[in-house]
């Protein structure tokens, strides 16, 4: 039965036409099925049309699934994205609360003890002053980590030499792979931003690991 549902969901997403300048006409094509064999296409439809396209709406998983079902890209199966939905899938459990000064102080002490904050951004970013003002205003210690801008000459070579990108990484081959049907990245253009972002996260992790063991914090 699940296989039949999967085929139904794939066919429904295959019928969804892409908008704008895309590499393929449909959201899913037969090549996707070959490259991503074994995928639960009903779950793919659920995530894309219920979650990814509404992520800022703060919906419950149940509400997101209902949207995807109405879009005819999934089915009302019991996916259970969370183990205890009756507890975890309730919006009121994530609503803002009024904390006492004592509770705020305890949480701040815990945060300062266990969390290191790094802000990834390019040195030229106009948003840095605003981020700095916001975090300092909340009393949060942080460190700027310069992002890796692969648009700059020699940036990839330097990132590889510093260990943020594997030495055997072939950018041209990765870019060609990103353009294939199964990757669904045809509308993203160059992957320079994706690679640079990933490399910068390794840079931030190394910053924490470069501290003496007794100064490292478990959450970064």
Coordinates of N, CA and C in Angstrom, one line a residue:
X1 N 0.8 -1.2 0.0 CA 0.0 0.0 0.0 C 0.9 1.3 0.0
X2 N 2.0 1.3 0.8 CA 2.8 2.4 0.9 C 3.5 2.7 -0.5
X3 N 3.8 1.6 -1.2 CA 4.4 1.8 -2.5 C 3.4 2.5 -3.4
X4 N 2.1 2.1 -3.4 CA 1.1 2.7 -4.2 C 0.9 4.2 -3.9
X5 N 0.9 4.5 -2.5 CA 0.8 5.8 -2.1 C 2.0 6.6 -2.7
X6 N 3.2 6.1 -2.6 CA 4.4 6.7 -3.0 C 4.3 7.1 -4.5
X7 N 3.9 6.1 -5.3 CA 3.7 6.4 -6.7 C 2.7 7.5 -7.0
X8 N 1.6 7.5 -6.2 CA 0.6 8.5 -6.3 C 1.2 9.9 -6.0
X9 N 1.9 10.0 -5.0 CA 2.5 11.3 -4.6 C 3.5 11.7 -5.6
X10 N 4.3 10.8 -6.1 CA 5.3 11.2 -7.2 C 4.6 11.7 -8.4
X11 N 3.5 11.0 -8.8 CA 2.8 11.5 -10.0 C 2.1 12.9 -9.8
X12 N 1.7 13.1 -8.5 CA 1.1 14.4 -8.2 C 2.1 15.5 -8.3
X13 N 3.3 15.3 -7.8 CA 4.4 16.3 -7.8 C 4.9 16.4 -9.2
X14 N 4.9 15.4 -10.0 CA 5.3 15.5 -11.4 C 4.3 16.4 -12.2
X15 N 3.1 16.5 -11.7 CA 2.1 17.3 -12.4 C 2.3 18.8 -12.0
X16 N 3.1 19.1 -11.0 CA 3.3 20.5 -10.5 C 4.3 21.1 -11.5
X17 N 3.9 22.2 -12.1 CA 4.7 22.9 -13.1 C 5.6 23.9 -12.4
X18 N 6.8 24.0 -12.7 CA 7.7 25.0 -12.2 C 7.4 26.4 -12.7
X19 N 7.7 27.3 -11.9 CA 7.5 28.7 -12.2 C 8.8 29.4 -12.5
X20 N 8.9 30.3 -13.4 CA 10.1 31.1 -13.7 C 11.1 30.3 -14.5
X21 N 12.4 30.7 -14.5 CA 13.4 30.1 -15.3 C 14.0 28.9 -14.5
X22 N 13.5 27.7 -14.7 CA 13.9 26.5 -14.1 C 14.5 25.5 -15.1
X23 N 15.3 24.6 -14.6 CA 16.0 23.7 -15.4 C 15.0 22.6 -15.9
X24 N 13.9 22.4 -15.2 CA 13.0 21.3 -15.6 C 11.6 21.9 -15.4
X25 N 10.7 21.4 -16.2 CA 9.3 21.9 -16.3 C 8.5 21.5 -15.0
X26 N 8.7 20.3 -14.6 CA 7.9 19.8 -13.4 C 8.8 19.8 -12.2
X27 N 8.1 19.8 -11.0 CA 8.9 19.8 -9.7 C 9.6 18.5 -9.6
X28 N 9.1 17.4 -10.0 CA 9.7 16.1 -10.0 C 9.6 15.5 -11.4
X29 N 10.7 14.9 -11.8 CA 10.7 14.3 -13.1 C 11.2 12.8 -13.0
X30 N 11.1 12.0 -14.0 CA 11.5 10.6 -13.9 C 12.9 10.4 -13.5
X31 N 13.8 11.4 -13.9 CA 15.2 11.3 -13.5 C 15.4 11.3 -12.0
X32 N 14.5 12.1 -11.3 CA 14.6 12.2 -9.9 C 14.3 10.8 -9.3
X33 N 13.4 10.1 -9.8 CA 13.0 8.8 -9.3 C 14.2 7.8 -9.4
X34 N 15.0 7.9 -10.5 CA 16.1 7.0 -10.7 C 17.3 7.4 -9.7
X35 N 17.5 8.7 -9.6 CA 18.6 9.2 -8.8 C 18.4 9.1 -7.3
X36 N 17.1 9.1 -6.9 CA 16.7 9.1 -5.5 C 15.8 7.9 -5.2
X37 N 16.3 6.8 -5.7 CA 15.5 5.5 -5.5 C 15.3 5.2 -4.0
X38 N 14.0 4.9 -3.7 CA 13.7 4.5 -2.3 C 13.2 5.7 -1.5
X39 N 13.1 6.9 -2.1 CA 12.6 8.0 -1.3 C 11.1 7.8 -1.1
X40 N 10.6 8.3 0.0 CA 9.2 8.3 0.3 C 8.7 9.6 -0.3
X41 N 8.1 9.5 -1.5 CA 7.6 10.7 -2.2 C 6.5 11.5 -1.5
X42 N 5.7 10.8 -0.7 CA 4.7 11.4 0.1 C 5.3 12.3 1.2
X43 N 6.4 11.8 1.8 CA 7.1 12.6 2.8 C 7.8 13.8 2.1
X44 N 8.3 13.6 0.9 CA 8.9 14.7 0.1 C 7.9 15.8 -0.1
X45 N 6.7 15.4 -0.6 CA 5.7 16.4 -0.9 C 5.2 17.1 0.4
X46 N 5.1 16.4 1.5 CA 4.7 16.9 2.8 C 5.7 18.0 3.2
X47 N 7.0 17.7 3.1 CA 8.0 18.7 3.6 C 8.1 19.9 2.7
X48 N 8.1 19.7 1.4 CA 8.3 20.8 0.4 C 7.1 21.7 0.5
X49 N 5.9 21.2 0.3 CA 4.7 22.1 0.2 C 4.1 22.4 1.5
X50 N 4.4 21.6 2.5 CA 3.8 21.9 3.8 C 4.7 22.7 4.8
X51 N 6.0 22.3 4.7 CA 7.0 22.9 5.6 C 7.9 24.0 4.9
X52 N 8.7 23.6 3.9 CA 9.6 24.5 3.3 C 9.0 25.8 2.8
X53 N 7.8 25.7 2.3 CA 7.2 26.9 1.7 C 6.3 27.7 2.6
X54 N 6.3 27.2 3.9 CA 5.5 27.9 4.9 C 6.3 28.1 6.2
X55 N 7.6 27.9 6.1 CA 8.4 27.8 7.3 C 8.3 29.0 8.3
X56 N 8.0 30.2 7.8 CA 7.9 31.4 8.6 C 6.5 31.5 9.2
X57 N 5.6 30.6 8.9 CA 4.2 30.7 9.4 C 4.0 30.1 10.8
X58 N 5.0 29.4 11.3 CA 4.9 28.7 12.6 C 3.7 27.8 12.7
X59 N 3.6 26.9 11.7 CA 2.5 26.0 11.7 C 2.9 24.7 12.5
X60 N 1.9 24.0 13.0 CA 2.2 22.6 13.5 C 2.4 21.7 12.3
X61 N 3.0 20.5 12.7 CA 3.2 19.5 11.6 C 1.8 19.1 11.0
X62 N 0.8 19.0 11.9 CA -0.5 18.6 11.4 C -1.1 19.7 10.4
X63 N -0.9 20.9 10.7 CA -1.4 22.0 9.8 C -0.6 22.0 8.5
X64 N 0.7 21.7 8.6 CA 1.5 21.7 7.4 C 1.1 20.5 6.5
X65 N 0.8 19.4 7.2 CA 0.4 18.2 6.4 C -1.0 18.5 5.7
X66 N -1.8 19.1 6.4 CA -3.2 19.5 5.8 C -3.0 20.4 4.6
X67 N -2.0 21.3 4.7 CA -1.8 22.2 3.5 C -1.3 21.4 2.3
X68 N -0.3 20.4 2.6 CA 0.2 19.6 1.5 C -0.8 18.7 0.9
X69 N -1.7 18.2 1.8 CA -2.8 17.4 1.3 C -3.7 18.2 0.4
X70 N -4.0 19.4 0.8 CA -4.9 20.3 -0.1 C -4.2 20.6 -1.4
X71 N -2.9 20.7 -1.4 CA -2.1 20.9 -2.6 C -2.0 19.7 -3.5
X72 N -2.5 18.6 -2.9 CA -2.5 17.3 -3.7 C -1.1 16.8 -4.0
X73 N -0.2 16.9 -3.1 CA 1.2 16.4 -3.3 C 1.5 15.4 -2.2
X74 N 0.6 15.1 -1.3 CA 0.8 14.0 -0.3 C -0.5 13.4 0.1
X75 N -0.4 12.5 1.0 CA -1.7 11.8 1.5 C -1.8 11.9 3.0
X76 N -2.9 11.7 3.6 CA -3.1 11.9 5.0 C -2.6 10.6 5.8
X77 N -1.4 10.3 5.6 CA -0.7 9.2 6.3 C -0.3 9.7 7.7
X78 N 0.0 8.8 8.6 CA 0.5 9.2 9.9 C 2.0 9.2 9.9
X79 N 2.6 10.3 9.5 CA 4.1 10.3 9.3 C 4.8 10.4 10.7
X80 N 4.2 11.1 11.6 CA 4.8 11.3 13.0 C 6.2 11.9 12.9
X81 N 6.4 13.1 12.4 CA 7.7 13.8 12.4 C 8.2 13.9 13.9
X82 N 7.4 14.0 14.9 CA 7.8 14.1 16.3 C 7.2 12.9 17.0
X83 N 7.9 12.4 18.0 CA 7.5 11.1 18.6 C 6.3 11.3 19.4
X84 N 6.1 12.4 20.1 CA 4.9 12.6 21.0 C 4.2 13.8 20.5
X85 N 3.4 13.8 19.4 CA 2.8 15.0 18.8 C 1.8 15.6 19.8
X86 N 1.2 14.8 20.7 CA 0.2 15.4 21.6 C 0.9 16.4 22.6
X87 N 2.2 16.2 22.7 CA 3.0 17.1 23.6 C 3.8 18.2 22.8
X88 N 4.5 17.7 21.7 CA 5.5 18.5 21.0 C 4.8 19.3 19.8
X89 N 3.7 18.9 19.3 CA 3.1 19.5 18.2 C 2.0 20.4 18.6
X90 N 2.2 21.2 19.6 CA 1.2 22.1 20.1 C 1.8 23.5 20.1
X91 N 1.2 24.4 19.4 CA 1.8 25.8 19.2 C 1.9 26.5 20.6
X92 N 1.0 26.2 21.5 CA 1.0 26.9 22.8 C 2.2 26.6 23.6
X93 N 2.8 25.4 23.3 CA 3.9 25.0 24.1 C 5.2 25.7 23.7
X94 N 5.1 26.4 22.5 CA 6.3 27.2 22.1 C 6.0 28.7 22.1
X95 N 4.9 29.1 22.7 CA 4.5 30.5 22.8 C 5.4 31.2 23.7
X96 N 5.6 32.6 23.5 CA 6.4 33.4 24.4 C 5.8 33.3 25.8
X97 N 6.6 33.4 26.8 CA 6.2 33.4 28.2 C 6.7 34.6 29.0
X98 N 6.1 34.9 30.1 CA 6.6 36.0 30.9 C 7.5 35.3 32.0
X99 N 8.8 35.6 31.9 CA 9.7 35.0 32.9 C 10.0 36.0 34.0
X100 N 10.3 35.4 35.2 CA 10.6 36.3 36.3 C 12.1 36.7 36.1
X101 N 12.5 37.8 36.8 CA 13.9 38.2 36.8 C 14.8 37.1 37.2
X102 N 14.4 36.3 38.2 CA 15.3 35.2 38.7 C 15.5 34.1 37.6
X103 N 14.4 33.8 36.9 CA 14.5 32.8 35.8 C 15.3 33.3 34.7
X104 N 15.2 34.6 34.3 CA 16.0 35.2 33.3 C 17.5 35.1 33.7
X105 N 17.8 35.4 34.9 CA 19.2 35.4 35.4 C 19.8 34.0 35.3
X106 N 19.0 33.1 35.8 CA 19.5 31.7 35.7 C 19.8 31.2 34.3
X107 N 18.8 31.5 33.4 CA 19.0 31.1 32.0 C 20.2 31.8 31.4
X108 N 20.5 33.1 31.7 CA 21.6 33.8 31.2 C 22.9 33.2 31.7
X109 N 22.9 32.8 33.0 CA 24.1 32.2 33.6 C 24.4 30.8 32.8
X110 N 23.3 30.1 32.6 CA 23.5 28.8 31.9 C 24.0 29.0 30.5
X111 N 23.5 30.0 29.8 CA 23.9 30.3 28.4 C 25.3 30.7 28.4
X112 N 25.7 31.6 29.3 CA 27.1 32.0 29.3 C 28.1 30.9 29.6
X113 N 27.6 29.9 30.3 CA 28.5 28.8 30.7 C 28.7 27.8 29.7
X114 N 27.6 27.5 28.9 CA 27.6 26.4 28.0 C 27.6 26.7 26.5
X115 N 27.4 28.0 26.1 CA 27.2 28.3 24.7 C 28.2 29.4 24.2
X116 N 28.8 29.1 23.1 CA 29.7 30.0 22.4 C 29.0 30.5 21.2
X117 N 29.0 31.8 21.0 CA 28.2 32.4 19.9 C 29.2 32.9 18.8
X118 N 29.0 32.5 17.6 CA 29.8 33.0 16.5 C 28.8 33.5 15.4
X119 N 29.2 34.6 14.8 CA 28.4 35.2 13.8 C 29.1 35.1 12.5
X120 N 28.6 34.3 11.5 CA 29.3 34.2 10.2 C 28.8 35.3 9.3
X121 N 29.7 36.1 8.8 CA 29.3 37.1 7.8 C 30.6 37.6 7.1
X122 N 30.3 38.2 5.9 CA 31.5 38.7 5.2 C 31.9 40.0 5.8
X123 N 33.2 40.3 5.8 CA 33.7 41.6 6.5 C 33.0 42.8 5.9
X124 N 32.6 42.7 4.6 CA 32.0 43.9 4.0 C 30.5 44.0 4.2
X125 N 29.9 43.1 5.0 CA 28.5 43.1 5.2 C 28.0 44.3 5.9
X126 N 27.0 45.0 5.4 CA 26.4 46.2 6.0 C 25.6 45.8 7.2
X127 N 25.3 44.5 7.4 CA 24.5 44.1 8.6 C 25.3 43.9 9.9
X128 N 26.6 43.9 9.8 CA 27.4 43.7 11.0 C 27.1 44.6 12.1
X129 N 27.1 46.0 11.9 CA 26.8 46.9 13.0 C 25.5 46.6 13.7
X130 N 24.5 46.3 12.9 CA 23.2 46.0 13.5 C 23.2 44.7 14.3
X131 N 23.9 43.7 13.8 CA 24.0 42.4 14.6 C 24.7 42.7 15.9
X132 N 25.8 43.5 15.8 CA 26.6 43.8 16.9 C 25.8 44.5 18.0
X133 N 25.0 45.5 17.5 CA 24.2 46.3 18.4 C 23.2 45.4 19.1
X134 N 22.6 44.5 18.3 CA 21.5 43.6 18.9 C 22.0 42.7 19.9
X135 N 23.1 42.0 19.6 CA 23.7 41.0 20.6 C 24.3 41.7 21.8
X136 N 25.0 42.8 21.6 CA 25.5 43.5 22.8 C 24.4 44.0 23.6
X137 N 23.3 44.5 23.0 CA 22.2 45.0 23.7 C 21.5 43.9 24.6
X138 N 21.6 42.6 24.2 CA 21.1 41.5 25.0 C 22.2 40.9 25.9
X139 N 23.3 41.5 25.9 CA 24.4 41.1 26.8 C 25.0 39.7 26.4
X140 N 25.0 39.5 25.1 CA 25.6 38.2 24.6 C 26.9 38.4 24.0
X141 N 27.9 37.7 24.6 CA 29.3 37.7 24.1 C 29.3 36.9 22.8
X142 N 30.0 37.5 21.8 CA 30.0 36.8 20.5 C 31.3 37.1 19.8
X143 N 31.6 36.4 18.7 CA 32.8 36.6 17.9 C 32.4 36.6 16.4
X144 N 32.8 37.6 15.7 CA 32.5 37.5 14.2 C 33.5 36.6 13.6
X145 N 33.0 35.7 12.7 CA 33.9 34.9 11.9 C 33.7 35.3 10.4
X146 N 34.8 35.7 9.8 CA 34.7 36.1 8.4 C 34.3 35.0 7.5
X147 N 33.2 35.3 6.7 CA 32.8 34.3 5.8 C 33.8 34.1 4.7
X148 N 33.6 33.0 3.9 CA 34.5 32.7 2.8 C 33.8 33.0 1.5
X149 N 34.3 34.1 0.9 CA 33.7 34.5 -0.4 C 34.4 33.9 -1.6
X150 N 33.9 32.9 -2.1 CA 34.6 32.2 -3.2 C 34.5 33.0 -4.5
X151 N 33.9 34.1 -4.5 CA 33.9 34.9 -5.7 C 35.3 35.6 -5.9
X152 N 36.0 35.7 -4.8 CA 37.3 36.4 -4.8 C 38.4 35.5 -5.3
X153 N 39.3 36.1 -6.1 CA 40.4 35.2 -6.7 C 41.2 34.5 -5.6
X154 N 41.4 33.2 -5.8 CA 42.3 32.5 -4.9 C 41.6 32.0 -3.6
X155 N 40.3 32.4 -3.5 CA 39.6 32.1 -2.2 C 39.4 30.6 -2.0
X156 N 39.1 29.8 -3.1 CA 38.9 28.4 -2.9 C 40.3 27.7 -2.6
X157 N 41.3 28.2 -3.3 CA 42.7 27.6 -3.1 C 43.1 27.8 -1.6
X158 N 42.8 29.0 -1.1 CA 43.2 29.3 0.3 C 42.3 28.5 1.3
X159 N 41.0 28.4 1.0 CA 40.2 27.6 1.9 C 40.6 26.1 1.9
X160 N 41.1 25.6 0.8 CA 41.5 24.2 0.8 C 42.8 24.1 1.6
X161 N 43.7 25.0 1.4 CA 45.0 25.0 2.1 C 44.8 25.1 3.6
X162 N 43.8 25.8 4.0 CA 43.5 26.0 5.4 C 42.7 24.9 6.0
X163 N 42.2 23.9 5.1 CA 41.5 22.8 5.6 C 40.0 23.0 5.7
X164 N 39.5 24.1 5.3 CA 38.0 24.3 5.3 C 37.3 23.6 4.2
X165 N 38.0 23.3 3.1 CA 37.4 22.6 2.0 C 38.4 21.5 1.6
X166 N 37.9 20.3 1.4 CA 38.8 19.1 1.1 C 39.7 19.5 -0.1
X167 N 41.0 19.0 -0.1 CA 41.9 19.3 -1.1 C 41.5 18.7 -2.4
X168 N 40.8 17.5 -2.4 CA 40.4 16.9 -3.6 C 39.0 17.3 -4.1
X169 N 38.5 18.4 -3.5 CA 37.2 18.9 -3.9 C 37.3 19.5 -5.3
X170 N 36.4 19.1 -6.2 CA 36.4 19.6 -7.6 C 35.2 20.5 -7.8
X171 N 35.4 21.8 -7.9 CA 34.3 22.7 -7.9 C 33.5 22.5 -9.2
X172 N 34.1 22.4 -10.3 CA 33.4 22.2 -11.6 C 32.6 21.0 -11.6
X173 N 33.1 19.9 -11.1 CA 32.3 18.7 -11.1 C 31.1 18.8 -10.1
X174 N 31.3 19.4 -9.0 CA 30.2 19.6 -8.0 C 29.2 20.6 -8.6
X175 N 29.6 21.6 -9.4 CA 28.6 22.5 -10.0 C 27.8 21.8 -11.1
X176 N 28.5 20.9 -11.8 CA 27.8 20.1 -12.9 C 26.8 19.2 -12.2
X177 N 27.2 18.6 -11.1 CA 26.2 17.7 -10.4 C 25.0 18.5 -9.9
X178 N 25.3 19.7 -9.4 CA 24.2 20.5 -8.9 C 23.1 20.8 -9.9
X179 N 23.6 20.9 -11.2 CA 22.7 21.2 -12.3 C 21.9 20.1 -12.8
X180 N 22.2 18.8 -12.3 CA 21.5 17.7 -12.8 C 20.1 17.7 -12.2
X181 N 19.2 16.9 -12.9 CA 17.8 16.9 -12.5 C 17.5 16.5 -11.0
X182 N 18.2 15.5 -10.6 CA 18.0 14.9 -9.3 C 18.3 15.9 -8.1
X183 N 19.2 16.8 -8.3 CA 19.6 17.7 -7.2 C 18.7 18.9 -7.0
X184 N 17.9 19.2 -8.1 CA 16.9 20.2 -8.0 C 17.5 21.6 -7.5
X185 N 18.7 21.9 -8.0 CA 19.4 23.1 -7.7 C 19.5 24.0 -8.9
X186 N 18.8 23.7 -10.0 CA 19.0 24.4 -11.2 C 18.7 25.9 -11.2
X187 N 17.8 26.3 -10.2 CA 17.5 27.7 -10.1 C 18.4 28.5 -9.2
X188 N 19.3 27.8 -8.5 CA 20.2 28.4 -7.5 C 21.4 29.1 -8.1
X189 N 21.7 28.9 -9.4 CA 22.8 29.4 -10.0 C 24.1 28.8 -9.5
X190 N 25.2 29.5 -9.3 CA 26.4 29.0 -8.8 C 26.3 28.5 -7.4
X191 N 27.1 27.4 -7.1 CA 27.1 26.9 -5.7 C 28.2 27.5 -4.9
X192 N 28.8 28.6 -5.4 CA 29.8 29.3 -4.6 C 29.3 29.7 -3.2
X193 N 28.1 30.2 -3.1 CA 27.6 30.6 -1.8 C 27.4 29.4 -0.9
X194 N 26.9 28.3 -1.5 CA 26.7 27.1 -0.7 C 28.0 26.5 -0.1
X195 N 29.0 26.4 -1.0 CA 30.3 25.9 -0.6 C 31.0 26.8 0.4
X196 N 30.9 28.1 0.1 CA 31.5 29.1 1.0 C 30.9 29.1 2.4
X197 N 29.5 28.9 2.4 CA 28.8 28.9 3.7 C 29.2 27.7 4.5
X198 N 29.3 26.5 3.9 CA 29.7 25.3 4.6 C 31.1 25.4 5.1
X199 N 32.0 26.0 4.3 CA 33.4 26.1 4.7 C 33.5 27.1 5.9
X200 N 32.7 28.1 5.9 CA 32.8 29.1 7.0 C 32.3 28.5 8.3
X201 N 31.3 27.5 8.2 CA 30.9 26.9 9.4 C 32.0 26.0 10.0
X202 N 32.8 25.4 9.2 CA 34.0 24.6 9.7 C 35.0 25.6 10.3
X203 N 35.1 26.8 9.7 CA 36.0 27.8 10.3 C 35.5 28.2 11.7
X204 N 34.2 28.4 11.9 CA 33.7 28.7 13.2 C 34.0 27.6 14.2
X205 N 33.8 26.3 13.8 CA 34.0 25.2 14.6 C 35.5 25.1 15.1
X206 N 36.3 25.4 14.1 CA 37.8 25.4 14.4 C 38.1 26.5 15.4
X207 N 37.5 27.6 15.3 CA 37.7 28.7 16.3 C 37.5 28.2 17.7
X208 N 36.4 27.5 17.9 CA 36.1 26.9 19.2 C 37.0 25.9 19.6
X209 N 37.4 25.0 18.7 CA 38.3 23.9 19.0 C 39.7 24.4 19.3
X210 N 40.0 25.6 18.8 CA 41.3 26.2 19.0 C 41.5 26.7 20.4
X211 N 40.5 26.8 21.2 CA 40.6 27.2 22.6 C 41.2 26.1 23.4
X212 N 41.8 26.4 24.6 CA 42.2 25.4 25.5 C 41.0 24.6 25.9
X213 N 41.1 23.3 26.2 CA 40.0 22.4 26.5 C 39.1 23.0 27.6
X214 N 39.7 23.6 28.6 CA 38.9 24.0 29.7 C 38.0 25.2 29.4
X215 N 38.3 25.9 28.2 CA 37.5 27.1 27.8 C 36.5 26.8 26.8
X216 N 36.5 25.6 26.2 CA 35.6 25.2 25.2 C 34.2 25.0 25.8
X217 N 33.2 25.4 25.0 CA 31.8 25.2 25.5 C 31.1 24.1 24.6
X218 N 30.2 23.3 25.1 CA 29.7 22.2 24.4 C 28.7 22.6 23.3
X219 N 28.2 23.9 23.3 CA 27.2 24.3 22.3 C 27.8 25.5 21.5
X220 N 27.9 25.4 20.2 CA 28.5 26.5 19.4 C 27.4 26.9 18.4

